[in-house]
mmCIF file of C-alpha atoms and ligand atoms in Angstrom:
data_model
loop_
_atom_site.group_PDB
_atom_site.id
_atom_site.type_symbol
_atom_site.label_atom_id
_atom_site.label_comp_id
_atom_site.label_asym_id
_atom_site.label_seq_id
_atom_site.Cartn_x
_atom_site.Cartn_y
_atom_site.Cartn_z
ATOM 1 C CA UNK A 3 8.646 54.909 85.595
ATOM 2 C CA UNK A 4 5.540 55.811 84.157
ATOM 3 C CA UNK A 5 6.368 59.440 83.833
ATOM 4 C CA UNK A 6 9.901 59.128 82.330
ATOM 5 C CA UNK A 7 8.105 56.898 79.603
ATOM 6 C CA UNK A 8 5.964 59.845 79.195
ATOM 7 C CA UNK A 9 8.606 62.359 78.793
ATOM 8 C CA UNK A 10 10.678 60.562 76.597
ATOM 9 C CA UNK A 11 7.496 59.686 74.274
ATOM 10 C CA UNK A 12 6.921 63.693 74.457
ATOM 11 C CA UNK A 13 11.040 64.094 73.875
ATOM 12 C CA UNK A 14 10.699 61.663 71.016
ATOM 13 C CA UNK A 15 7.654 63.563 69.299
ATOM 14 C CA UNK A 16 9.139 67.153 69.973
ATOM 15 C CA UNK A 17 12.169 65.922 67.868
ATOM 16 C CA UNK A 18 10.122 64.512 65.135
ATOM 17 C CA UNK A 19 8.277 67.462 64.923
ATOM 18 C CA UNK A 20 10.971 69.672 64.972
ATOM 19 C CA UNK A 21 13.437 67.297 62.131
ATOM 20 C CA UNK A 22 9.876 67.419 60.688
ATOM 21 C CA UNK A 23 10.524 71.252 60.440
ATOM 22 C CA UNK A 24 13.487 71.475 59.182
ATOM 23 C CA UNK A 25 12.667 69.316 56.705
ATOM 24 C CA UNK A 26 9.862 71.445 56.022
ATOM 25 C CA UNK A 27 12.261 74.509 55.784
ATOM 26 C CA UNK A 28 14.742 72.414 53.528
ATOM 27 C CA UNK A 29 12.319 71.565 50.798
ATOM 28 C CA UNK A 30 12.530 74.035 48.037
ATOM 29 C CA UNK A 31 9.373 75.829 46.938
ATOM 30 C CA UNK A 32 8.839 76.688 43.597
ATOM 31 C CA UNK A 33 6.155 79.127 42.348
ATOM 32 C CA UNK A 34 4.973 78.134 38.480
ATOM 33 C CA UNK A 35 3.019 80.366 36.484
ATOM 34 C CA UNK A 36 1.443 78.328 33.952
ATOM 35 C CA UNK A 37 0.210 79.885 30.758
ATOM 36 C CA UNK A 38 -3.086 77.953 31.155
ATOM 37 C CA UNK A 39 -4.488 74.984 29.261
ATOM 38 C CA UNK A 40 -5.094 75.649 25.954
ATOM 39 C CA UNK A 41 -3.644 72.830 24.394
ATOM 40 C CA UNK A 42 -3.019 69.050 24.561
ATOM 41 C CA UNK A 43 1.348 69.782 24.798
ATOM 42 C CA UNK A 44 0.645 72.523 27.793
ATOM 43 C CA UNK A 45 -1.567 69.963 29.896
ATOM 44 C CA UNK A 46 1.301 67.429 29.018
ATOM 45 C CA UNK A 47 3.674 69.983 30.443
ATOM 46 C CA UNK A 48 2.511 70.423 33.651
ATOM 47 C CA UNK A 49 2.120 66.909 34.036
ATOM 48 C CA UNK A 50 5.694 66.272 33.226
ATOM 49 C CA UNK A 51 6.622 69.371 35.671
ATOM 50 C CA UNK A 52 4.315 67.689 38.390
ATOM 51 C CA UNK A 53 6.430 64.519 37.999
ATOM 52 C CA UNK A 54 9.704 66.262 37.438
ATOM 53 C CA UNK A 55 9.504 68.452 40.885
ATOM 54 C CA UNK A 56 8.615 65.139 43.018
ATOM 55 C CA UNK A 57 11.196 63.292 41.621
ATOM 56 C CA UNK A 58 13.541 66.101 43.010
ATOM 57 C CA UNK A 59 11.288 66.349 46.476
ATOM 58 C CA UNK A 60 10.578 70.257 45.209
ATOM 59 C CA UNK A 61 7.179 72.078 46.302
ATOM 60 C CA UNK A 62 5.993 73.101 42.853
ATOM 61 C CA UNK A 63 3.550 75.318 43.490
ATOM 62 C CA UNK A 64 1.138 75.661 39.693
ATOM 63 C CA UNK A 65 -1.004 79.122 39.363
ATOM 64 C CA UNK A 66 -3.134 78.756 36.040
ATOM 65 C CA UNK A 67 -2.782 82.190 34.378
ATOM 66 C CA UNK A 68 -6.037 81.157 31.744
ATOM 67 C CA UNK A 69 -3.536 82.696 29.186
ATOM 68 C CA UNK A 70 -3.582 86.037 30.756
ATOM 69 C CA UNK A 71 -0.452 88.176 31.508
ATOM 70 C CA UNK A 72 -1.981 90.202 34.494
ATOM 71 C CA UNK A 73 -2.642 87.046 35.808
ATOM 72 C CA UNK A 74 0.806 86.249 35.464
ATOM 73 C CA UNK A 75 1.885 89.256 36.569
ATOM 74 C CA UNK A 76 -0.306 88.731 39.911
ATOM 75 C CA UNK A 77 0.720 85.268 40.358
ATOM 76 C CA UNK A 78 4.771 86.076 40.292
ATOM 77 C CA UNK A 79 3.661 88.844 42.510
ATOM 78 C CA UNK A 80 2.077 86.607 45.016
ATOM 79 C CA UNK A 81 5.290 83.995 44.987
ATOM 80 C CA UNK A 82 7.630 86.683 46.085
ATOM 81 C CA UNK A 83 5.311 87.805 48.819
ATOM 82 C CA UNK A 84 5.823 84.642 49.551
ATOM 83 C CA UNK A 85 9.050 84.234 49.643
ATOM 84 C CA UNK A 86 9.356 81.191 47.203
ATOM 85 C CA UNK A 87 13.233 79.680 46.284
ATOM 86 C CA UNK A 88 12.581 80.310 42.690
ATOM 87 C CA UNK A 89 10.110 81.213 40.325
ATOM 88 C CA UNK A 90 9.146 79.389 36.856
ATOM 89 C CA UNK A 91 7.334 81.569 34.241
ATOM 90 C CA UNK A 92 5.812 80.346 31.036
ATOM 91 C CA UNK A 93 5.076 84.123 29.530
ATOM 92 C CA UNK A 94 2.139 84.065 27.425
ATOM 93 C CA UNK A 95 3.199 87.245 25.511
ATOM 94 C CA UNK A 96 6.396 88.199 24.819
ATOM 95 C CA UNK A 97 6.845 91.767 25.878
ATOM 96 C CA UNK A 98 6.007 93.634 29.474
ATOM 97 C CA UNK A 99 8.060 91.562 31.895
ATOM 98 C CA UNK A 100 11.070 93.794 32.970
ATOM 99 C CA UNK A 101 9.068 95.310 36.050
ATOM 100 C CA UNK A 102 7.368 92.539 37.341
ATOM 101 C CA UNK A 103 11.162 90.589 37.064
ATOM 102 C CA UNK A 104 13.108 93.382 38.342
ATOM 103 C CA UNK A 105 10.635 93.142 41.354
ATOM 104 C CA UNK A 106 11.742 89.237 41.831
ATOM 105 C CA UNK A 107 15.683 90.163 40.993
ATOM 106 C CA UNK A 108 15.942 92.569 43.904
ATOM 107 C CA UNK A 109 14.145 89.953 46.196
ATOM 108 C CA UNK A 110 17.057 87.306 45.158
ATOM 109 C CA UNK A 111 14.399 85.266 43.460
ATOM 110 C CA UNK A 112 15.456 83.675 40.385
ATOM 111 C CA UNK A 113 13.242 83.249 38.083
ATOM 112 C CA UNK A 114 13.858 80.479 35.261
ATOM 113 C CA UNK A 115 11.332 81.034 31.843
ATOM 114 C CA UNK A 116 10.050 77.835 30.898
ATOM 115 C CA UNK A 117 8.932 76.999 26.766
ATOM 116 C CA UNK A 118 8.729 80.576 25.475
ATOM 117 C CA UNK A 119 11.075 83.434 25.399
ATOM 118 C CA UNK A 120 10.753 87.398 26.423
ATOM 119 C CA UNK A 121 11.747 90.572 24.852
ATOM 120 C CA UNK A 122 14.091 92.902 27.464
ATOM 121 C CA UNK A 123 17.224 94.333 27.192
ATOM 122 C CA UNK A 124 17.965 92.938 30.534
ATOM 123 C CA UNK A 125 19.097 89.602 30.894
ATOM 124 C CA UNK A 126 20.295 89.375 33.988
ATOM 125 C CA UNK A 127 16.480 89.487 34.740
ATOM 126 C CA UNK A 128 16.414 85.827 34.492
ATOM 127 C CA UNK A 129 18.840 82.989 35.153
ATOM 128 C CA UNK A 130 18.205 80.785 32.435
ATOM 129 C CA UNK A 131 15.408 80.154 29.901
ATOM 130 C CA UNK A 132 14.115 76.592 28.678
ATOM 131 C CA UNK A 133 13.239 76.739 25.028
ATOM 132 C CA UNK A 134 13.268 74.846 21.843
ATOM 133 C CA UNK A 135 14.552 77.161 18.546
ATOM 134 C CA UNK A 136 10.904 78.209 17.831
ATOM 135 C CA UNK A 137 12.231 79.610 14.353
ATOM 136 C CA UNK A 138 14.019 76.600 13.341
ATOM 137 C CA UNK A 139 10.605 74.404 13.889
ATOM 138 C CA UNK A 140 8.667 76.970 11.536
ATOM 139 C CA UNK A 141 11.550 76.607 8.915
ATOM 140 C CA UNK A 142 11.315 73.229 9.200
ATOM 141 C CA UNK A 143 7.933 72.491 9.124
ATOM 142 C CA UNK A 144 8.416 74.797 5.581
ATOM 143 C CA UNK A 145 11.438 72.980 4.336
ATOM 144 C CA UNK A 146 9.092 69.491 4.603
ATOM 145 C CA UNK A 147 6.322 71.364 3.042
ATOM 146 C CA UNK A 148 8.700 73.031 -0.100
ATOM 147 C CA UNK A 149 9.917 69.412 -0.595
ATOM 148 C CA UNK A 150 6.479 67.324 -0.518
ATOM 149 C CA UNK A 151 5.624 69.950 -3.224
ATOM 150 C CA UNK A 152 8.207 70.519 -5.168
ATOM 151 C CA UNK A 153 8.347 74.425 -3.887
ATOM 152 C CA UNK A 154 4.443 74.858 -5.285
ATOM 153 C CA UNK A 155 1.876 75.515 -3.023
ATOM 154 C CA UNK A 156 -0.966 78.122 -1.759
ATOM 155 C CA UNK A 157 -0.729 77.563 2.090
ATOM 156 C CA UNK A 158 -2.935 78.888 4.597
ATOM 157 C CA UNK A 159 -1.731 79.715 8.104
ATOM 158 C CA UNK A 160 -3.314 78.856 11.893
ATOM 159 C CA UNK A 161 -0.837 80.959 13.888
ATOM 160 C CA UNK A 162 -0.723 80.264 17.889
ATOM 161 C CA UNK A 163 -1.645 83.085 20.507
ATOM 162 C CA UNK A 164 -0.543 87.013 19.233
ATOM 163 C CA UNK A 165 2.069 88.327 21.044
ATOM 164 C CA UNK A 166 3.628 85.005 22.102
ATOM 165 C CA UNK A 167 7.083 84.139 21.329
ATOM 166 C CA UNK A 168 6.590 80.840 19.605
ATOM 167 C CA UNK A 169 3.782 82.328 17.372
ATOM 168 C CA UNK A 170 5.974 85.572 16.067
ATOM 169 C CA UNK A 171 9.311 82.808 15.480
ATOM 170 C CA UNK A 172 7.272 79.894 13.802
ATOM 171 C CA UNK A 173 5.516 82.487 11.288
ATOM 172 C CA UNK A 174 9.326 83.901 10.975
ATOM 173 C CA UNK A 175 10.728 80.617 10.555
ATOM 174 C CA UNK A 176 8.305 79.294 7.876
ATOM 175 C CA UNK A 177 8.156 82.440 6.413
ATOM 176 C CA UNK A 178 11.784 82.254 5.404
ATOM 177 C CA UNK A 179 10.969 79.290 3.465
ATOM 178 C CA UNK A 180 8.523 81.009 1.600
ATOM 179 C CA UNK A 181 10.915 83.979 0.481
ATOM 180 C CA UNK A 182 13.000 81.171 -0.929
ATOM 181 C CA UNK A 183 10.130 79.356 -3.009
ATOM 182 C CA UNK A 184 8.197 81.517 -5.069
ATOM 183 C CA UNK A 185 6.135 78.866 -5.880
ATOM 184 C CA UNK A 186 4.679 78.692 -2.344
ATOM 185 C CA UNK A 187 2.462 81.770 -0.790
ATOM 186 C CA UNK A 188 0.322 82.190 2.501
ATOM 187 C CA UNK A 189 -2.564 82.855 1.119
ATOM 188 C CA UNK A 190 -4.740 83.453 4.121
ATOM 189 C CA UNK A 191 -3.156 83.490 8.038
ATOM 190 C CA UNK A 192 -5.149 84.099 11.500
ATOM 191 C CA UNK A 193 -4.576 83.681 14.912
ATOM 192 C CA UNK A 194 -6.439 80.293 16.502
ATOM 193 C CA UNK A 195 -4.996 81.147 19.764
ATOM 194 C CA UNK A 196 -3.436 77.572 20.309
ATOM 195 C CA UNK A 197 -6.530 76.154 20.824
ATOM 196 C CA UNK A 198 -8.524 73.136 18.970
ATOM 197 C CA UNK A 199 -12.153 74.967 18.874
ATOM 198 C CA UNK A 200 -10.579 77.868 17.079
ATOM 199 C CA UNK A 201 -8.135 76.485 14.987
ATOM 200 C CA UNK A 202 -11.381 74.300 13.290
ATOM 201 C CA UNK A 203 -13.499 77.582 13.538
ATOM 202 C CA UNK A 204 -10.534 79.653 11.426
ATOM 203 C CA UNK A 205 -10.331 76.562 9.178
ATOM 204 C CA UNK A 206 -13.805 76.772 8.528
ATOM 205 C CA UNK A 207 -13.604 80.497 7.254
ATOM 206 C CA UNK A 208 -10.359 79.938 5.249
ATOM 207 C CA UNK A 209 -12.131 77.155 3.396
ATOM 208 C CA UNK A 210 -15.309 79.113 2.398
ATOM 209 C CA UNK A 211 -13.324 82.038 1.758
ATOM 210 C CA UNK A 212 -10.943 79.444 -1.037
ATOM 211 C CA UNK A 213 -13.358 77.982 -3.183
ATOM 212 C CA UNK A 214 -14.672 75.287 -1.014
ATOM 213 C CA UNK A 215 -10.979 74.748 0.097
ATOM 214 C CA UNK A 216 -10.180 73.942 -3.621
ATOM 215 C CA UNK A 217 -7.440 76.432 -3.542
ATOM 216 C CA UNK A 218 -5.683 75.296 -0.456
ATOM 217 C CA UNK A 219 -2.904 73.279 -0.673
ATOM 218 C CA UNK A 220 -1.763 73.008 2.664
ATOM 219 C CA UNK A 221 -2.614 74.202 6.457
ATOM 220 C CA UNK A 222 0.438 75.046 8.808
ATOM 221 C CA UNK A 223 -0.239 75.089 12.273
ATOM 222 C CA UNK A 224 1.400 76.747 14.823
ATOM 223 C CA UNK A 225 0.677 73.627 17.053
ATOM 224 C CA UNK A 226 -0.932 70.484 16.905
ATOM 225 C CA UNK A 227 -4.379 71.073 18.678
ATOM 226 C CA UNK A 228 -5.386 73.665 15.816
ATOM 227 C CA UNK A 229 -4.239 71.485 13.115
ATOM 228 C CA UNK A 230 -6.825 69.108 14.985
ATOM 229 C CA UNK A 231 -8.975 72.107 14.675
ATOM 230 C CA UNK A 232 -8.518 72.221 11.064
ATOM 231 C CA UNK A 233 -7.896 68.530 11.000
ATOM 232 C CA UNK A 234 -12.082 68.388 11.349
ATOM 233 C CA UNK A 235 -13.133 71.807 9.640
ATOM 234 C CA UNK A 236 -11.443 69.603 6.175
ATOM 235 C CA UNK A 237 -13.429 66.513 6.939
ATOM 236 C CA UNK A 238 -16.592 68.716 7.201
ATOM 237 C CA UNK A 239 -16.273 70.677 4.282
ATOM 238 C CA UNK A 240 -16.653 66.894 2.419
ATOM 239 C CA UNK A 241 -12.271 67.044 1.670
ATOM 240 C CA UNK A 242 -9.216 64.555 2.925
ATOM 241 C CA UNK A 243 -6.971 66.077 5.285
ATOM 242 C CA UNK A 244 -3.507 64.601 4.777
ATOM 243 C CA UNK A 245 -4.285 64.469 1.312
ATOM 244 C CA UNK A 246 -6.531 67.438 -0.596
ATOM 245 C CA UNK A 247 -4.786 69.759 2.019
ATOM 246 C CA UNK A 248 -1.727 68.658 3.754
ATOM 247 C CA UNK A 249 -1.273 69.316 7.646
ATOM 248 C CA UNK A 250 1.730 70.756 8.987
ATOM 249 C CA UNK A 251 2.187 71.257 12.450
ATOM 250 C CA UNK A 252 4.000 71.682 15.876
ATOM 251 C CA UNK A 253 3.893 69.377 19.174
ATOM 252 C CA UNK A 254 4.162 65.775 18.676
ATOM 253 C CA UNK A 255 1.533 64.933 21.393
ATOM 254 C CA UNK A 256 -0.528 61.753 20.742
ATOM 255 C CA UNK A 257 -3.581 62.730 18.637
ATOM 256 C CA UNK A 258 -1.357 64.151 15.707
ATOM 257 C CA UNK A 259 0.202 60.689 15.631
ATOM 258 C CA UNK A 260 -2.962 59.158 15.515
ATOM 259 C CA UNK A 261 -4.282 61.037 12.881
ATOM 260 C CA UNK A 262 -0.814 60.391 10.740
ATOM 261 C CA UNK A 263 -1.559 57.228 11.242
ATOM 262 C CA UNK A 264 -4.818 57.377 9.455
ATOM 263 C CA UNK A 265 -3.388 59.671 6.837
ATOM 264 C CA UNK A 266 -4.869 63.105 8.150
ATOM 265 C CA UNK A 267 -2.212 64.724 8.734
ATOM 266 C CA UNK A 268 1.556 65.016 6.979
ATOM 267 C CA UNK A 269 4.128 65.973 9.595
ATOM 268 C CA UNK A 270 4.767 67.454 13.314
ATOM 269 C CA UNK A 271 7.794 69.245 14.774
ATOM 270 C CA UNK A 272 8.590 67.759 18.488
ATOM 271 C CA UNK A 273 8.734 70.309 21.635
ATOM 272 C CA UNK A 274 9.367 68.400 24.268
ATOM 273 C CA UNK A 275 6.755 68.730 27.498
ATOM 274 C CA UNK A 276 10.099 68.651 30.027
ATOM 275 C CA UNK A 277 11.069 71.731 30.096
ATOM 276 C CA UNK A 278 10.999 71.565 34.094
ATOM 277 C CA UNK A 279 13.517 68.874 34.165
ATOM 278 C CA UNK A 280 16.297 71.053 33.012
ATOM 279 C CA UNK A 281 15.036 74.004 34.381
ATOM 280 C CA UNK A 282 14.984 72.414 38.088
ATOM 281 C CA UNK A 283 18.781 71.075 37.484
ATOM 282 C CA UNK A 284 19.737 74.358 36.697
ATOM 283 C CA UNK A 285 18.112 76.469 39.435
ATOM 284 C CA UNK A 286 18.866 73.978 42.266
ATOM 285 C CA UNK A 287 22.825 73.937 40.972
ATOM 286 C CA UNK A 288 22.638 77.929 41.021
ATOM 287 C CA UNK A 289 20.762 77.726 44.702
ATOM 288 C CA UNK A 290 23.772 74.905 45.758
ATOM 289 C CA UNK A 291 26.741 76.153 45.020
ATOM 290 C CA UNK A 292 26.235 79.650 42.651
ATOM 291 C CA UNK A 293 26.741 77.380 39.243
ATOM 292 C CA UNK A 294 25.066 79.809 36.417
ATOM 293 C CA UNK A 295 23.368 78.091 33.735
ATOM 294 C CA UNK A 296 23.777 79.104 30.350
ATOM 295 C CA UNK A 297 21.283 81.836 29.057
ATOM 296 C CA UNK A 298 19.610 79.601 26.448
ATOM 297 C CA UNK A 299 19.040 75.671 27.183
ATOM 298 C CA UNK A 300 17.747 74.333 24.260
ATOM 299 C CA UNK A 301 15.411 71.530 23.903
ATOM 300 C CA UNK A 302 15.550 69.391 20.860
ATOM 301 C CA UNK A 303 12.952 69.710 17.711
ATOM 302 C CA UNK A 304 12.441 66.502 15.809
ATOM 303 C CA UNK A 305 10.414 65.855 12.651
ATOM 304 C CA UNK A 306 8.094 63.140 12.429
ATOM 305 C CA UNK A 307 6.401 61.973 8.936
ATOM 306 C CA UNK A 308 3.741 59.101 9.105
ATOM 307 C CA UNK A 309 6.001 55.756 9.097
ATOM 308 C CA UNK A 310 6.611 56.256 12.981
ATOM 309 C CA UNK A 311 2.899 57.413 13.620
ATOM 310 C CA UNK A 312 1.638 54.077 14.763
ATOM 311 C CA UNK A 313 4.642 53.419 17.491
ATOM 312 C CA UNK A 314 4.782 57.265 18.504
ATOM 313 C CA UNK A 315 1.641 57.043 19.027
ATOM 314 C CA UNK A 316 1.408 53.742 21.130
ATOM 315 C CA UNK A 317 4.674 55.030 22.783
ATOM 316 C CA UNK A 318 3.309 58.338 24.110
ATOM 317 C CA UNK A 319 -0.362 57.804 24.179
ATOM 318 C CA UNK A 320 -0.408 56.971 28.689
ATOM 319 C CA UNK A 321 2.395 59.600 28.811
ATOM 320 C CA UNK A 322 0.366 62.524 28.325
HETATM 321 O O1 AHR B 402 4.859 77.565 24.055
HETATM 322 C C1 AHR B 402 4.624 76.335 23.489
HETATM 323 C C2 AHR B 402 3.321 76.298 22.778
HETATM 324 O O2 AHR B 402 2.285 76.656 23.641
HETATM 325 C C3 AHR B 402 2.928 74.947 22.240
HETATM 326 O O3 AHR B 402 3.443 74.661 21.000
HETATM 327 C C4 AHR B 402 1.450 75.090 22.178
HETATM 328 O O4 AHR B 402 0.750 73.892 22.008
HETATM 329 C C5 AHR B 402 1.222 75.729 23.494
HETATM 330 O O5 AHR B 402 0.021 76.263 23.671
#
């Protein structure tokens, strides 16, 4: 008796272990190479992609590139060795990719890009990519600017990381805005690489370069965390932000609000940190059943203006 209530507590185990298995072999696995963390929205992002891949019981597996491409290019590298069920790729730069993808395309690995866009020839190097219209947010963030002035105004210009697609479309974006008012110049622009500590040191130069910062009407931002940057750099220099110079900028995470809301800073452009959301609906549909995503899903870009600050603020402050 004693031994068949052995062998069925062994039976019992060896077919938990194995369903265990399987269950093992059914989760998908998901290899994510992140740009890095250079900026309040991209920490919100993989947050958001954390919380988006357990919802769906995906393995999201998150290598930190430090916003390096050979990293990137290692990482993807690694996930096919692997032999992950799909890849996500936020590219840094825009350019160099067609090798490294090719590599994952003849392994049957799709690969989904996630926030910013590539330059190949080759779509079919991809399956889908999750962006907002980059351009559109730099033309908006220009057609706010044109109005709040009356299409007069010496602008100076924080772009995001060189080489990355949302850098090159929100200078091309704003930039069309300018061509159409010429009342409104960029009078000095610089890279701040996306990041807080360089968008205030790049500040600091444009404003001892402009008189103090008395020529300056406005700062545009390429994303929130430099217009932070910048945001201080004003205060510093013994000016209002918000007011002497107006802040334009890109992101809509929490700290822009706050400072809208104490009348630092003029208006943000949304990007929404889910882009994993959409881009795990699409790649599990193409892994169930073959379903191919469009080329292009596009995220939404909304402008907010200070009268919302206080409840976006309260409303998104524990979500990032
Ligand atoms: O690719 C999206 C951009 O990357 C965000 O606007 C910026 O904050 C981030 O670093």
């Amino acid at each position: 008796m004693k031994a068949r209530h052995l062998l069925t507590t062994i039976g019992m185990a060896a077919l938990m272990l194995s369903s265990g298995a399987a269950y093992a072999q059914s989760k998908m696995t998901i290899g994510f190479s992140q740009v890095g963390s250079e900026s309040g929205w991209r920490a919100a992002e993989t947050k958001v992609s954390k919380i988006e891949a357990d919802k769906r019981g995906v393995d999201l597996k998150i290598s930190d590139a430090q916003q390096k491409q050979e990293n990137q290019i290692r990482a993807v590298r690694s996930f096919i060795a692997q032999g992950v069920d799909g890849i996500f790729i936020a590219p840094v730069v825009s350019t160099g990719w067609d090798a490294v993808l090719k590599e994952a395309k003849d392994a049957k690995i799709p690969v989904v890009l996630l926030d910013r866009s590539i330059d190949t020839k080759d779509e079919s190097l991809y399956l889908t990519a999750v962006t907002s219209d980059t351009v559109y947010e730099g033309k908006v963030a220009g057609e706010w600017l044109a109005k709040e002035t009356g299409g007069k105004c010496n602008v100076v210009e924080l772009q995001g990381t060189v080489g990355s697609s949302p850098a090159i479309n929100r200078k091309k974006g704003f930039d069309q805005v300018m061509a159409a008012n010429p009342g409104m110049k960029i009078i000095r622009t610089q890279s701040g690489d996306f990041t807080r500590t360089k968008g205030k040191e790049v500040m600091e130069s444009f404003i001892k370069a402009e008189g103090g910062g008395k020529n300056i009407c406005a700062v545009y931002a390429h994303n929130d965390d430099m217009a932070i940057g910048a945001i201080q750099a004003i205060k510093e220099a013994g000016l209002k932000p918000g007011k002497d110079i107006k802040v334009v900028s890109i992101d809509a995470v929490p700290d822009i609000f706050k400072a809208m809301a104490d009348g630092e800073a003029n208006v943000t452009v949304e990007l929404t940190p889910n882009m994993a959301g959409p881009a795990l609906d699409a790649l599990m549909a193409f892994k169930k059943d073959g379903t191919v995503p469009k080329k292009w899903i596009q995220t939404e870009s909304k402008v907010y203006t200070p009268e919302t600050a206080k409840a976006e603020y309260d409303r998104r402050k524990d979500l990032y």
